[in-house]
Short mmCIF file of C-alpha atoms and ligand atoms in Angstrom, two decimals:
data_model
loop_
_atom_site.label_atom_id
_atom_site.label_comp_id
_atom_site.label_asym_id
_atom_site.label_seq_id
_atom_site.Cartn_x
_atom_site.Cartn_y
_atom_site.Cartn_z
CA UNK M 1288 -102.10 -134.06 -160.14
CA UNK M 1289 -102.58 -131.22 -157.66
CA UNK M 1290 -100.56 -128.05 -158.10
CA UNK M 1291 -98.77 -128.63 -154.82
CA UNK M 1292 -97.51 -132.01 -156.05
CA UNK M 1293 -96.04 -130.72 -159.30
CA UNK M 1294 -92.28 -130.63 -159.50
CA UNK M 1295 -90.63 -128.68 -162.29
CA UNK M 1296 -87.17 -129.21 -163.77
CA UNK M 1297 -84.91 -126.37 -164.94
CA UNK M 1298 -82.02 -128.02 -166.79
CA UNK M 1299 -81.36 -124.85 -168.77
CA UNK M 1300 -79.91 -123.33 -165.62
CA UNK M 1301 -76.99 -125.76 -165.80
CA UNK M 1302 -75.58 -123.55 -168.55
CA UNK M 1303 -73.35 -120.59 -167.96
CA UNK M 1304 -75.26 -117.44 -166.87
CA UNK M 1305 -74.80 -115.91 -170.31
CA UNK M 1306 -77.64 -118.14 -171.55
CA UNK M 1307 -80.30 -116.74 -169.24
CA UNK M 1308 -81.35 -114.22 -166.62
CA UNK M 1309 -82.83 -115.57 -163.41
CA UNK M 1310 -85.73 -113.25 -162.76
CA UNK M 1311 -88.99 -113.49 -160.88
CA UNK M 1312 -92.25 -112.58 -162.55
CA UNK M 1313 -93.80 -109.23 -161.55
CA UNK M 1314 -97.43 -110.05 -160.75
CA UNK M 1315 -100.28 -108.00 -162.22
CA UNK M 1316 -102.81 -106.20 -160.01
CA UNK M 1317 -106.13 -107.95 -159.35
CA UNK M 1318 -105.60 -110.97 -161.59
CA UNK M 1319 -108.53 -113.14 -162.68
CA UNK M 1320 -108.83 -116.25 -164.79
CA UNK M 1321 -110.26 -115.66 -168.26
CA UNK M 1322 -110.00 -119.17 -169.64
CA UNK M 1323 -108.20 -122.43 -168.92
CA UNK M 1324 -107.60 -125.19 -171.40
CA UNK M 1325 -108.56 -128.67 -170.24
CA UNK M 1326 -106.81 -130.38 -173.14
CA UNK M 1327 -103.42 -128.96 -172.23
CA UNK M 1328 -104.09 -129.58 -168.53
CA UNK M 1329 -104.70 -133.23 -169.42
CA UNK M 1330 -101.47 -133.38 -171.40
CA UNK M 1331 -99.62 -132.04 -168.35
CA UNK M 1332 -101.59 -134.34 -166.04
CA UNK M 1333 -102.91 -131.44 -163.97
CA UNK M 1334 -106.31 -132.09 -162.34
CA UNK M 1335 -109.10 -130.19 -164.03
CA UNK M 1336 -110.42 -128.88 -160.71
CA UNK M 1337 -107.09 -127.27 -159.96
CA UNK M 1338 -107.61 -124.85 -162.87
CA UNK M 1339 -110.46 -123.10 -161.09
CA UNK M 1340 -108.61 -122.73 -157.81
CA UNK M 1341 -107.27 -119.23 -157.02
CA UNK M 1342 -103.83 -120.78 -156.62
CA UNK M 1343 -103.86 -121.55 -160.33
CA UNK M 1344 -104.55 -117.90 -161.21
CA UNK M 1345 -101.66 -117.00 -158.91
CA UNK M 1346 -99.46 -119.48 -160.76
CA UNK M 1347 -100.21 -117.79 -164.10
CA UNK M 1348 -99.72 -114.41 -162.45
CA UNK M 1349 -96.31 -115.49 -161.17
CA UNK M 1350 -97.13 -115.07 -157.49
CA UNK M 1351 -97.38 -118.79 -156.74
CA UNK M 1352 -94.15 -120.60 -157.56
CA UNK M 1353 -94.30 -124.36 -158.15
CA UNK M 1354 -91.90 -126.72 -156.45
CA UNK M 1355 -88.59 -126.89 -158.34
CA UNK M 1356 -89.33 -123.79 -160.37
CA UNK M 1357 -86.57 -121.21 -160.72
CA UNK M 1358 -87.92 -118.60 -163.10
CA UNK M 1359 -85.63 -117.31 -165.84
CA UNK M 1360 -85.64 -115.48 -169.17
CA UNK M 1361 -83.64 -116.80 -172.12
CA UNK M 1362 -81.06 -114.88 -174.08
CA UNK M 1363 -81.11 -114.88 -177.89
CA UNK M 1364 -80.45 -112.70 -180.92
CA UNK M 1365 -81.97 -112.71 -184.36
CA UNK M 1366 -82.40 -111.26 -187.82
CA UNK M 1367 -85.34 -108.87 -187.74
CA UNK M 1368 -86.61 -107.93 -191.19
CA UNK M 1369 -83.28 -109.05 -192.62
CA UNK M 1370 -81.02 -107.13 -190.20
CA UNK M 1371 -79.04 -108.72 -187.42
CA UNK M 1372 -79.88 -107.59 -183.87
CA UNK M 1373 -77.18 -108.90 -181.51
CA UNK M 1374 -79.26 -109.11 -178.38
CA UNK M 1375 -82.96 -109.77 -178.05
CA UNK M 1376 -84.03 -112.44 -175.54
CA UNK M 1377 -87.23 -112.99 -173.61
CA UNK M 1378 -88.19 -109.39 -172.98
CA UNK M 1379 -91.57 -110.24 -171.58
CA UNK M 1380 -91.53 -114.01 -171.23
CA UNK M 1381 -90.41 -115.89 -168.12
CA UNK M 1382 -89.81 -119.63 -168.05
CA UNK M 1383 -91.00 -121.58 -165.03
CA UNK M 1384 -89.49 -124.98 -165.79
CA UNK M 1385 -90.29 -128.30 -167.44
CA UNK M 1386 -93.19 -130.66 -166.78
CA UNK M 1387 -93.90 -133.84 -168.78
CA UNK M 1388 -91.50 -132.73 -171.51
CA UNK M 1389 -93.23 -129.35 -171.88
CA UNK M 1390 -91.57 -126.09 -170.89
CA UNK M 1391 -93.95 -123.73 -169.10
CA UNK M 1392 -93.59 -120.07 -169.88
CA UNK M 1393 -95.45 -116.92 -168.81
CA UNK M 1394 -95.82 -114.24 -171.46
CA UNK M 1395 -96.43 -110.72 -170.20
CA UNK M 1396 -95.10 -111.25 -166.69
CA UNK M 1397 -92.80 -108.28 -166.32
CA UNK M 1398 -89.35 -106.92 -167.03
CA UNK M 1399 -86.26 -109.03 -167.64
CA UNK M 1400 -82.70 -108.16 -168.58
CA UNK M 1401 -83.78 -108.43 -172.22
CA UNK M 1402 -86.75 -106.04 -172.10
CA UNK M 1403 -84.90 -103.18 -173.88
CA UNK M 1404 -87.40 -100.28 -174.18
CA UNK M 1405 -90.38 -102.59 -173.55
CA UNK M 1406 -92.43 -102.82 -170.38
CA UNK M 1407 -92.41 -106.62 -170.10
CA UNK M 1408 -96.17 -106.71 -170.47
CA UNK M 1409 -98.69 -108.16 -172.90
CA UNK M 1410 -102.16 -106.69 -173.37
CA UNK M 1411 -105.47 -108.48 -173.19
CA UNK M 1412 -106.08 -108.42 -176.95
CA UNK M 1413 -102.77 -110.03 -177.93
CA UNK M 1414 -102.99 -112.57 -175.10
CA UNK M 1415 -106.43 -113.74 -176.20
CA UNK M 1416 -105.17 -113.97 -179.77
CA UNK M 1417 -102.20 -116.15 -178.80
CA UNK M 1418 -104.23 -118.33 -176.44
CA UNK M 1419 -106.93 -119.12 -179.00
CA UNK M 1420 -104.83 -119.33 -182.11
CA UNK M 1421 -102.24 -121.75 -180.81
CA UNK M 1422 -105.07 -124.16 -179.94
CA UNK M 1423 -106.72 -123.65 -183.33
CA UNK M 1424 -103.47 -124.45 -185.11
CA UNK M 1425 -102.94 -127.55 -183.00
CA UNK M 1426 -106.41 -128.83 -183.87
CA UNK M 1427 -105.69 -128.25 -187.58
CA UNK M 1428 -102.64 -130.48 -187.28
CA UNK M 1429 -100.14 -127.63 -187.58
CA UNK M 1430 -97.06 -127.98 -185.35
CA UNK M 1431 -97.28 -125.28 -182.68
CA UNK M 1432 -96.68 -124.25 -179.10
CA UNK M 1433 -99.83 -124.41 -176.97
CA UNK M 1434 -101.43 -122.52 -174.10
CA UNK M 1435 -102.75 -123.68 -170.74
CA UNK M 1436 -104.51 -120.52 -169.62
CA UNK M 1437 -104.95 -116.79 -169.97
CA UNK M 1438 -105.53 -114.36 -167.13
CA UNK M 1439 -106.62 -110.72 -167.15
CA UNK M 1440 -105.97 -107.98 -164.62
CA UNK M 1441 -106.74 -104.46 -163.55
CA UNK M 1442 -103.28 -103.23 -164.48
CA UNK M 1443 -103.00 -100.44 -167.05
CA UNK M 1444 -100.52 -100.95 -169.84
CA UNK M 1445 -99.60 -98.15 -172.26
CA UNK M 1446 -99.88 -98.91 -175.95
CA UNK M 1447 -101.43 -96.64 -178.61
CA UNK M 1448 -104.09 -96.28 -175.88
CA UNK M 1449 -104.35 -97.54 -172.31
CA UNK M 1450 -105.08 -101.25 -172.25
CA UNK M 1451 -105.24 -103.93 -169.58
CA UNK M 1452 -102.36 -106.27 -168.88
CA UNK M 1453 -102.81 -110.02 -169.27
CA UNK M 1454 -100.64 -113.16 -169.13
CA UNK M 1455 -100.72 -116.36 -171.17
CA UNK M 1456 -99.20 -119.50 -169.69
CA UNK M 1457 -97.86 -121.14 -172.81
CA UNK M 1458 -96.12 -124.48 -173.19
CA UNK M 1459 -93.69 -125.93 -175.69
CA UNK M 1460 -91.34 -128.91 -175.89
CA UNK M 1461 -88.67 -126.28 -176.65
CA UNK M 1462 -88.33 -122.51 -176.65
CA UNK M 1463 -84.96 -122.50 -178.42
CA UNK M 1464 -84.96 -120.31 -181.51
CA UNK M 1465 -82.68 -120.02 -184.55
CA UNK M 1466 -81.64 -116.76 -182.89
CA UNK M 1467 -80.38 -118.60 -179.79
CA UNK M 1468 -77.67 -120.16 -181.96
CA UNK M 1469 -77.03 -116.85 -183.72
CA UNK M 1470 -76.35 -115.13 -180.40
CA UNK M 1471 -73.36 -117.34 -179.60
CA UNK M 1472 -72.10 -117.50 -183.19
CA UNK M 1473 -71.89 -113.73 -183.62
CA UNK M 1474 -70.31 -113.38 -180.17
CA UNK M 1475 -67.72 -115.95 -181.40
CA UNK M 1476 -68.43 -118.14 -178.36
CA UNK M 1477 -68.12 -121.44 -180.17
CA UNK M 1478 -67.80 -123.55 -177.03
CA UNK M 1479 -71.21 -122.27 -175.91
CA UNK M 1480 -72.62 -122.82 -179.36
CA UNK M 1481 -71.58 -126.45 -179.07
CA UNK M 1482 -73.07 -126.79 -175.58
CA UNK M 1483 -76.32 -125.38 -176.92
CA UNK M 1484 -76.33 -127.83 -179.84
CA UNK M 1485 -75.75 -130.74 -177.45
CA UNK M 1486 -78.62 -129.55 -175.26
CA UNK M 1487 -80.96 -129.21 -178.25
CA UNK M 1488 -80.06 -132.72 -179.43
CA UNK M 1489 -80.67 -134.16 -175.98
CA UNK M 1490 -83.96 -132.32 -175.52
CA UNK M 1491 -85.46 -132.38 -178.99
CA UNK M 1492 -83.62 -134.92 -181.17
CA UNK M 1493 -82.43 -137.50 -178.64
CA UNK M 1494 -82.32 -140.25 -181.29
CA UNK M 1495 -79.28 -138.42 -182.73
CA UNK M 1496 -77.32 -138.13 -179.52
CA UNK M 1497 -74.99 -141.09 -180.11
CA UNK M 1498 -74.33 -140.28 -183.79
CA UNK M 1499 -70.90 -139.05 -184.78
CA UNK M 1500 -72.23 -136.50 -187.28
CA UNK M 1501 -75.03 -135.41 -184.97
CA UNK M 1502 -74.77 -131.65 -185.66
CA UNK M 1503 -75.43 -131.96 -189.37
CA UNK M 1504 -78.20 -134.47 -188.68
CA UNK M 1505 -79.74 -131.98 -186.25
CA UNK M 1506 -79.59 -129.29 -188.92
CA UNK M 1507 -81.20 -131.64 -191.43
CA UNK M 1508 -84.04 -132.34 -189.01
CA UNK M 1509 -84.59 -128.60 -188.49
CA UNK M 1510 -84.58 -128.05 -192.28
CA UNK M 1511 -87.14 -130.81 -192.75
CA UNK M 1512 -89.39 -129.63 -189.95
CA UNK M 1513 -89.28 -126.02 -191.10
CA UNK M 1514 -90.20 -127.08 -194.64
CA UNK M 1515 -93.09 -129.10 -193.27
CA UNK M 1516 -94.24 -126.19 -191.12
CA UNK M 1517 -94.28 -123.88 -194.14
CA UNK M 1518 -96.26 -126.48 -196.10
CA UNK M 1519 -98.81 -126.59 -193.28
CA UNK M 1520 -99.11 -122.80 -193.09
CA UNK M 1521 -99.61 -122.52 -196.84
CA UNK M 1522 -102.16 -125.32 -196.94
CA UNK M 1523 -104.37 -123.93 -194.16
CA UNK M 1524 -103.93 -120.31 -195.29
CA UNK M 1525 -102.05 -119.02 -192.24
CA UNK M 1526 -99.88 -115.94 -192.39
CA UNK M 1527 -97.50 -115.52 -189.42
CA UNK M 1528 -96.52 -111.91 -190.02
CA UNK M 1529 -93.13 -111.71 -188.22
CA UNK M 1530 -90.86 -114.49 -189.43
CA UNK M 1531 -87.70 -113.06 -187.87
CA UNK M 1532 -85.10 -115.68 -186.97
CA UNK M 1533 -85.84 -115.09 -183.27
CA UNK M 1534 -89.39 -116.26 -183.98
CA UNK M 1535 -88.28 -119.51 -185.64
CA UNK M 1536 -88.42 -122.60 -183.45
CA UNK M 1537 -85.68 -125.21 -183.71
CA UNK M 1538 -88.43 -127.83 -183.40
CA UNK M 1539 -90.28 -126.43 -186.41
CA UNK M 1540 -93.24 -125.21 -184.36
CA UNK M 1541 -95.33 -122.11 -184.90
CA UNK M 1542 -94.20 -119.74 -182.13
CA UNK M 1543 -94.75 -116.15 -181.02
CA UNK M 1544 -98.20 -115.34 -182.29
CA UNK M 1545 -98.34 -111.63 -183.11
CA UNK M 1546 -100.07 -109.88 -186.01
CA UNK M 1547 -100.84 -113.23 -187.69
CA UNK M 1548 -103.93 -113.84 -189.78
CA UNK M 1549 -105.78 -116.56 -191.60
CA UNK M 1550 -106.59 -115.68 -195.17
CA UNK M 1551 -110.10 -114.42 -195.76
CA UNK M 1552 -110.18 -114.42 -199.57
CA UNK M 1553 -107.29 -116.31 -201.13
CA UNK M 1554 -104.52 -113.81 -201.82
CA UNK M 1555 -100.96 -114.96 -202.45
CA UNK M 1556 -99.63 -111.45 -201.77
CA UNK M 1557 -101.53 -110.87 -198.54
CA UNK M 1558 -99.58 -108.96 -195.85
CA UNK M 1559 -101.03 -109.16 -192.34
CA UNK M 1560 -98.44 -107.05 -190.52
CA UNK M 1561 -98.96 -103.39 -191.27
CA UNK M 1562 -95.36 -102.50 -190.41
CA UNK M 1563 -94.19 -104.86 -193.18
CA UNK M 1564 -94.60 -102.35 -196.01
CA UNK M 1565 -92.50 -104.30 -198.50
CA UNK M 1566 -94.22 -107.60 -197.87
CA UNK M 1567 -91.12 -109.47 -196.77
CA UNK M 1568 -93.43 -111.67 -194.68
CA UNK M 1569 -96.36 -111.78 -197.09
CA UNK M 1570 -98.36 -115.00 -197.21
CA UNK M 1571 -96.86 -116.23 -200.48
CA UNK M 1572 -93.31 -115.42 -199.45
CA UNK M 1573 -93.33 -117.52 -196.27
CA UNK M 1574 -91.69 -120.63 -197.77
CA UNK M 1575 -88.88 -118.47 -199.24
CA UNK M 1576 -88.33 -116.80 -195.88
CA UNK M 1577 -88.23 -120.23 -194.24
CA UNK M 1578 -85.31 -121.01 -196.57
CA UNK M 1579 -83.58 -117.69 -195.89
CA UNK M 1580 -83.91 -118.19 -192.14
CA UNK M 1581 -82.46 -121.69 -192.44
CA UNK M 1582 -79.50 -120.25 -194.37
CA UNK M 1583 -78.93 -117.87 -191.43
CA UNK M 1584 -79.08 -120.83 -189.05
CA UNK M 1585 -76.56 -122.70 -191.20
CA UNK M 1586 -74.17 -119.76 -190.93
CA UNK M 1587 -74.59 -119.78 -187.15
CA UNK M 1588 -73.81 -123.52 -187.07
CA UNK M 1589 -70.77 -123.19 -189.36
CA UNK M 1590 -68.22 -123.75 -186.56
CA UNK M 1591 -69.84 -127.13 -185.86
CA UNK M 1592 -70.54 -128.56 -189.30
CA UNK M 1593 -68.92 -128.93 -192.70
CA UNK M 1594 -70.39 -126.11 -194.77
CA UNK M 1595 -70.47 -128.03 -198.07
CA UNK M 1596 -72.54 -130.72 -196.41
CA UNK M 1597 -74.67 -128.07 -194.72
CA UNK M 1598 -75.44 -126.42 -198.05
CA UNK M 1599 -76.33 -129.77 -199.56
CA UNK M 1600 -78.82 -130.30 -196.74
CA UNK M 1601 -80.26 -126.80 -197.15
CA UNK M 1602 -80.75 -127.44 -200.87
CA UNK M 1603 -83.11 -130.28 -199.98
CA UNK M 1604 -85.51 -127.76 -198.42
CA UNK M 1605 -87.44 -126.99 -201.65
CA UNK M 1606 -88.08 -130.69 -202.18
CA UNK M 1607 -89.18 -131.26 -198.58
CA UNK M 1608 -91.51 -128.28 -198.86
CA UNK M 1609 -92.96 -129.17 -202.27
CA UNK M 1610 -93.58 -132.80 -201.42
CA UNK M 1611 -95.29 -132.04 -198.14
CA UNK M 1612 -97.35 -129.21 -199.59
CA UNK M 1613 -98.43 -131.44 -202.47
CA UNK M 1614 -99.46 -134.15 -200.06
CA UNK M 1615 -101.47 -131.75 -197.84
CA UNK M 1616 -103.19 -130.16 -200.85
CA UNK M 1617 -104.05 -133.58 -202.33
CA UNK M 1618 -105.70 -134.47 -199.02
CA UNK M 1619 -107.71 -131.23 -199.15
CA UNK M 1620 -108.81 -132.10 -202.66
CA UNK M 1621 -109.59 -135.72 -201.81
CA UNK M 1622 -107.09 -136.90 -204.41
CA UNK M 1623 -104.51 -139.62 -204.30
CA UNK M 1624 -101.09 -138.02 -203.83
CA UNK M 1625 -99.16 -140.62 -205.79
CA UNK M 1626 -99.99 -138.80 -209.03
CA UNK M 1627 -98.52 -135.33 -209.69
CA UNK M 1628 -101.38 -132.87 -209.13
CA UNK M 1629 -99.33 -129.69 -209.15
CA UNK M 1630 -100.84 -128.33 -212.40
CA UNK M 1631 -104.38 -128.82 -211.16
CA UNK M 1632 -103.50 -127.18 -207.83
CA UNK M 1633 -101.77 -124.19 -209.42
CA UNK M 1634 -104.65 -123.70 -211.83
CA UNK M 1635 -107.04 -123.62 -208.87
CA UNK M 1636 -104.91 -121.04 -207.01
CA UNK M 1637 -104.86 -118.83 -210.12
CA UNK M 1638 -108.64 -118.87 -210.30
CA UNK M 1639 -109.00 -118.22 -206.58
CA UNK M 1640 -106.59 -115.30 -206.75
CA UNK M 1641 -108.53 -113.70 -209.61
CA UNK M 1642 -111.97 -114.31 -208.26
CA UNK M 1643 -111.51 -113.36 -204.60
CA UNK M 1644 -112.93 -116.47 -203.02
CA UNK M 1645 -112.91 -117.26 -199.29
CA UNK M 1646 -110.16 -119.86 -198.88
CA UNK M 1647 -111.64 -121.90 -196.03
CA UNK M 1648 -115.21 -121.77 -197.33
CA UNK M 1649 -114.13 -122.93 -200.78
CA UNK M 1650 -112.49 -126.14 -199.54
CA UNK M 1651 -115.29 -126.90 -197.12
CA UNK M 1652 -117.87 -126.47 -199.89
CA UNK M 1653 -115.77 -128.63 -202.20
CA UNK M 1654 -115.94 -131.36 -199.55
CA UNK M 1655 -119.72 -131.55 -199.72
CA UNK M 1656 -121.10 -129.97 -202.92
CA UNK M 1657 -123.81 -131.68 -204.93
CA UNK M 1658 -124.00 -129.37 -207.91
CA UNK M 1659 -121.27 -127.30 -209.54
CA UNK M 1660 -123.44 -124.20 -209.07
CA UNK M 1661 -122.90 -124.37 -205.31
CA UNK M 1662 -119.20 -123.87 -205.95
CA UNK M 1663 -119.69 -121.47 -208.86
CA UNK M 1664 -121.61 -118.98 -206.79
CA UNK M 1665 -118.67 -118.52 -204.41
CA UNK M 1666 -116.75 -116.93 -207.27
CA UNK M 1667 -117.17 -113.53 -208.95
CA UNK M 1668 -117.61 -115.33 -212.24
CA UNK M 1669 -118.25 -119.06 -212.34
CA UNK M 1670 -116.97 -119.87 -215.82
CA UNK M 1671 -113.34 -120.65 -214.99
CA UNK M 1672 -114.01 -122.61 -211.81
CA UNK M 1673 -116.60 -124.75 -213.57
CA UNK M 1674 -114.01 -125.61 -216.21
CA UNK M 1675 -111.62 -126.50 -213.39
CA UNK M 1676 -114.30 -128.62 -211.66
CA UNK M 1677 -114.86 -130.61 -214.84
CA UNK M 1678 -111.19 -131.57 -214.92
CA UNK M 1679 -111.15 -132.15 -211.16
CA UNK M 1680 -114.10 -134.52 -211.25
CA UNK M 1681 -112.36 -136.62 -213.92
CA UNK M 1682 -109.73 -137.40 -211.27
CA UNK M 1683 -112.46 -139.07 -209.17
CA UNK M 1684 -111.97 -137.36 -205.83
CA UNK M 1685 -112.85 -139.33 -202.73
CA UNK M 1686 -115.16 -137.05 -200.76
CA UNK M 1687 -115.34 -139.24 -197.70
CA UNK M 1688 -112.35 -137.90 -195.83
CA UNK M 1689 -112.43 -134.34 -197.11
CA UNK M 1690 -114.50 -132.92 -194.26
CA UNK M 1691 -111.88 -134.24 -191.86
CA UNK M 1692 -109.14 -132.15 -193.46
CA UNK M 1693 -111.07 -129.06 -194.61
CA UNK M 1694 -112.19 -127.16 -191.51
CA UNK M 1695 -115.58 -125.57 -191.33
CA UNK M 1696 -114.12 -122.97 -188.95
CA UNK M 1697 -110.84 -121.14 -188.73
CA UNK M 1698 -110.37 -118.23 -186.34
CA UNK M 1699 -110.42 -115.29 -188.67
CA UNK M 1700 -109.22 -111.90 -187.48
CA UNK M 1701 -112.69 -110.40 -187.43
CA UNK M 1702 -113.89 -113.20 -185.12
CA UNK M 1703 -110.99 -112.67 -182.74
CA UNK M 1704 -111.74 -108.96 -182.87
CA UNK M 1705 -115.32 -109.63 -181.83
CA UNK M 1706 -114.16 -111.80 -178.90
CA UNK M 1707 -111.64 -109.12 -177.87
CA UNK M 1708 -114.14 -106.26 -178.00
CA UNK M 1709 -116.48 -108.25 -175.77
CA UNK M 1710 -113.62 -109.19 -173.45
CA UNK M 1711 -112.67 -105.54 -173.09
CA UNK M 1712 -116.11 -104.93 -171.59
CA UNK M 1713 -115.60 -107.81 -169.15
CA UNK M 1714 -117.58 -110.45 -171.08
CA UNK M 1715 -115.32 -113.43 -171.81
CA UNK M 1716 -118.00 -115.77 -173.14
CA UNK M 1717 -116.73 -115.69 -176.72
CA UNK M 1718 -113.22 -116.64 -175.64
CA UNK M 1719 -114.54 -119.96 -174.37
CA UNK M 1720 -116.86 -120.42 -177.37
CA UNK M 1721 -114.02 -119.80 -179.78
CA UNK M 1722 -111.73 -122.12 -177.83
CA UNK M 1723 -114.35 -124.82 -178.33
CA UNK M 1724 -114.68 -124.08 -182.05
CA UNK M 1725 -110.90 -123.84 -182.40
CA UNK M 1726 -110.47 -127.27 -180.87
CA UNK M 1727 -113.23 -128.84 -183.00
CA UNK M 1728 -112.87 -127.08 -186.36
CA UNK M 1729 -114.22 -129.87 -188.56
CA UNK M 1730 -117.55 -130.22 -186.78
CA UNK M 1731 -120.80 -128.50 -187.77
CA UNK M 1732 -121.66 -126.39 -184.66
CA UNK M 1733 -124.93 -125.07 -186.15
CA UNK M 1734 -125.21 -122.38 -183.48
CA UNK M 1735 -122.00 -120.78 -184.76
CA UNK M 1736 -122.61 -121.26 -188.48
CA UNK M 1737 -122.47 -117.53 -189.23
CA UNK M 1738 -118.70 -117.76 -188.63
CA UNK M 1739 -118.39 -120.40 -191.34
CA UNK M 1740 -119.56 -117.97 -194.03
CA UNK M 1741 -117.25 -115.81 -196.10
CA UNK M 1742 -115.81 -112.96 -194.05
CA UNK M 1743 -118.15 -109.93 -194.18
CA UNK M 1744 -116.75 -107.44 -196.68
CA UNK M 1745 -116.01 -104.66 -194.18
CA UNK M 1746 -113.89 -107.00 -192.07
CA UNK M 1747 -111.75 -108.49 -194.83
CA UNK M 1748 -107.95 -108.48 -194.71
CA UNK M 1749 -107.59 -106.54 -191.43
CA UNK M 1750 -103.96 -105.59 -190.81
CA UNK M 1751 -102.43 -105.56 -187.35
CA UNK M 1752 -99.32 -104.10 -185.82
CA UNK M 1753 -96.59 -105.71 -183.72
CA UNK M 1754 -97.20 -103.46 -180.71
CA UNK M 1755 -99.01 -105.80 -178.41
P1 AMP J 2143 -91.68 -110.18 -181.16
O1 AMP J 2143 -91.55 -109.50 -182.48
O2 AMP J 2143 -93.00 -110.01 -180.47
O3 AMP J 2143 -91.26 -111.61 -181.24
O4 AMP J 2143 -90.67 -109.44 -180.18
C1 AMP J 2143 -89.31 -109.16 -180.49
C2 AMP J 2143 -88.52 -108.95 -179.22
O5 AMP J 2143 -89.04 -107.85 -178.46
C3 AMP J 2143 -88.53 -110.15 -178.29
O6 AMP J 2143 -87.25 -110.28 -177.75
C4 AMP J 2143 -89.55 -109.77 -177.24
O7 AMP J 2143 -89.31 -110.40 -176.01
C5 AMP J 2143 -89.37 -108.26 -177.14
N1 AMP J 2143 -90.60 -107.57 -176.73
C6 AMP J 2143 -91.76 -107.44 -177.42
N2 AMP J 2143 -92.68 -106.75 -176.72
C7 AMP J 2143 -92.11 -106.46 -175.53
C8 AMP J 2143 -92.53 -105.77 -174.34
N3 AMP J 2143 -93.74 -105.23 -174.24
N4 AMP J 2143 -91.65 -105.69 -173.31
C9 AMP J 2143 -90.43 -106.20 -173.39
N5 AMP J 2143 -89.95 -106.83 -174.47
C10 AMP J 2143 -90.78 -106.98 -175.52
MG1 MG J 2144 -90.66 -113.13 -180.58
#
């Protein structure tokens, strides 16, 4: 499809104006395309050639408006680091409309009613991080929003230093957050809460639309999906960094990529967000926070559902999480999931925690080792892991499929940093290389094999801030 033939839908605008702010993007100066993603273009049925047309750059910059598009920002609230903030909303994101079941959104495209003290902008570094990481997560099988393109510009944006403004065109089947429900609950606007629930069911859980008890069934689906998302994050070693309820998707997708990080060495207590001094959003605490966030969502849904039933549903979360995590870890180990492997798995994590071993490299090596020494030398001391391997081998792992679930490459922070530093000098070659690696993480890519090694010591466990 050509850009001029695209027609977007904006059903969200049928709501009362309290749900959104109709606002046009503010284009950046001298925009240029950094990278476009053919896979997402294919999903949206946009012709590949269109991506390299200046009109496409204008679309991402907000100066070319597609047919049917009526840009708007969404209103929401949320619990940030445990405290309720009554009004947040898209402060720097502007929705364009829906195409093929995906909602197109520009991030970094200027002020909206919800910008508060912010400038409505996103800088080059954070835009590259979101663009690449959402694709990497998708390729690893982790539910996530995705990105069609990233553009740069000549516009100065003030952060801790002057940086350049950029925009990501991101897509998702839904941008509704737990915090969208919280907004109407705490404002005591229960009629709007109900309208929102009906919209979410129609858009995201349409199989429930005719059911009498559809609100509780919707909540159950969100509980299940959130548990599964946490299991995915823990199994691939992903730390989100800012699990506020406004960053929790009602479809159980990874959204709002900020100071996230993949683990370098396995560390249960790893904190990637340097403003999170107490480790509320530490790697190991993510599943607990998923539960806490769901309990906040339950409270927000209390006018619509029976709370005893709601609590019963919430109490199924630990089981959903544990079962899915067990199944994903068994696949990583090449073991049949019908037997309880939790002791073997926990034993392995204990050794990894003590011996500072690169999480991704360990599982990839386990998928293809010939002698135990190959594994042993990844660890500070090989004694305990060799004992573990002896027990593991008795379970007769099936190596065949392991390389298809244990990536050779994940986008570690130091890699992204390298791509960003190059990009800041005007060289975007690594952005495209990393997009390719991100989308094909299980393949060998000999020319990039240095990125499959353990993270160089000086780059380990980099912490990032939210200001992006
Ligand atoms: P985040 O922690 O990135 O999810 O952001 C929390 C809230 O702050 C969201 O409502 C964002 O839209 C808003 N926000 C973050 N950065 C900016 C910015 N530069 N300008 C306006 N709003 C922003
Ligand atoms: Mg956010």
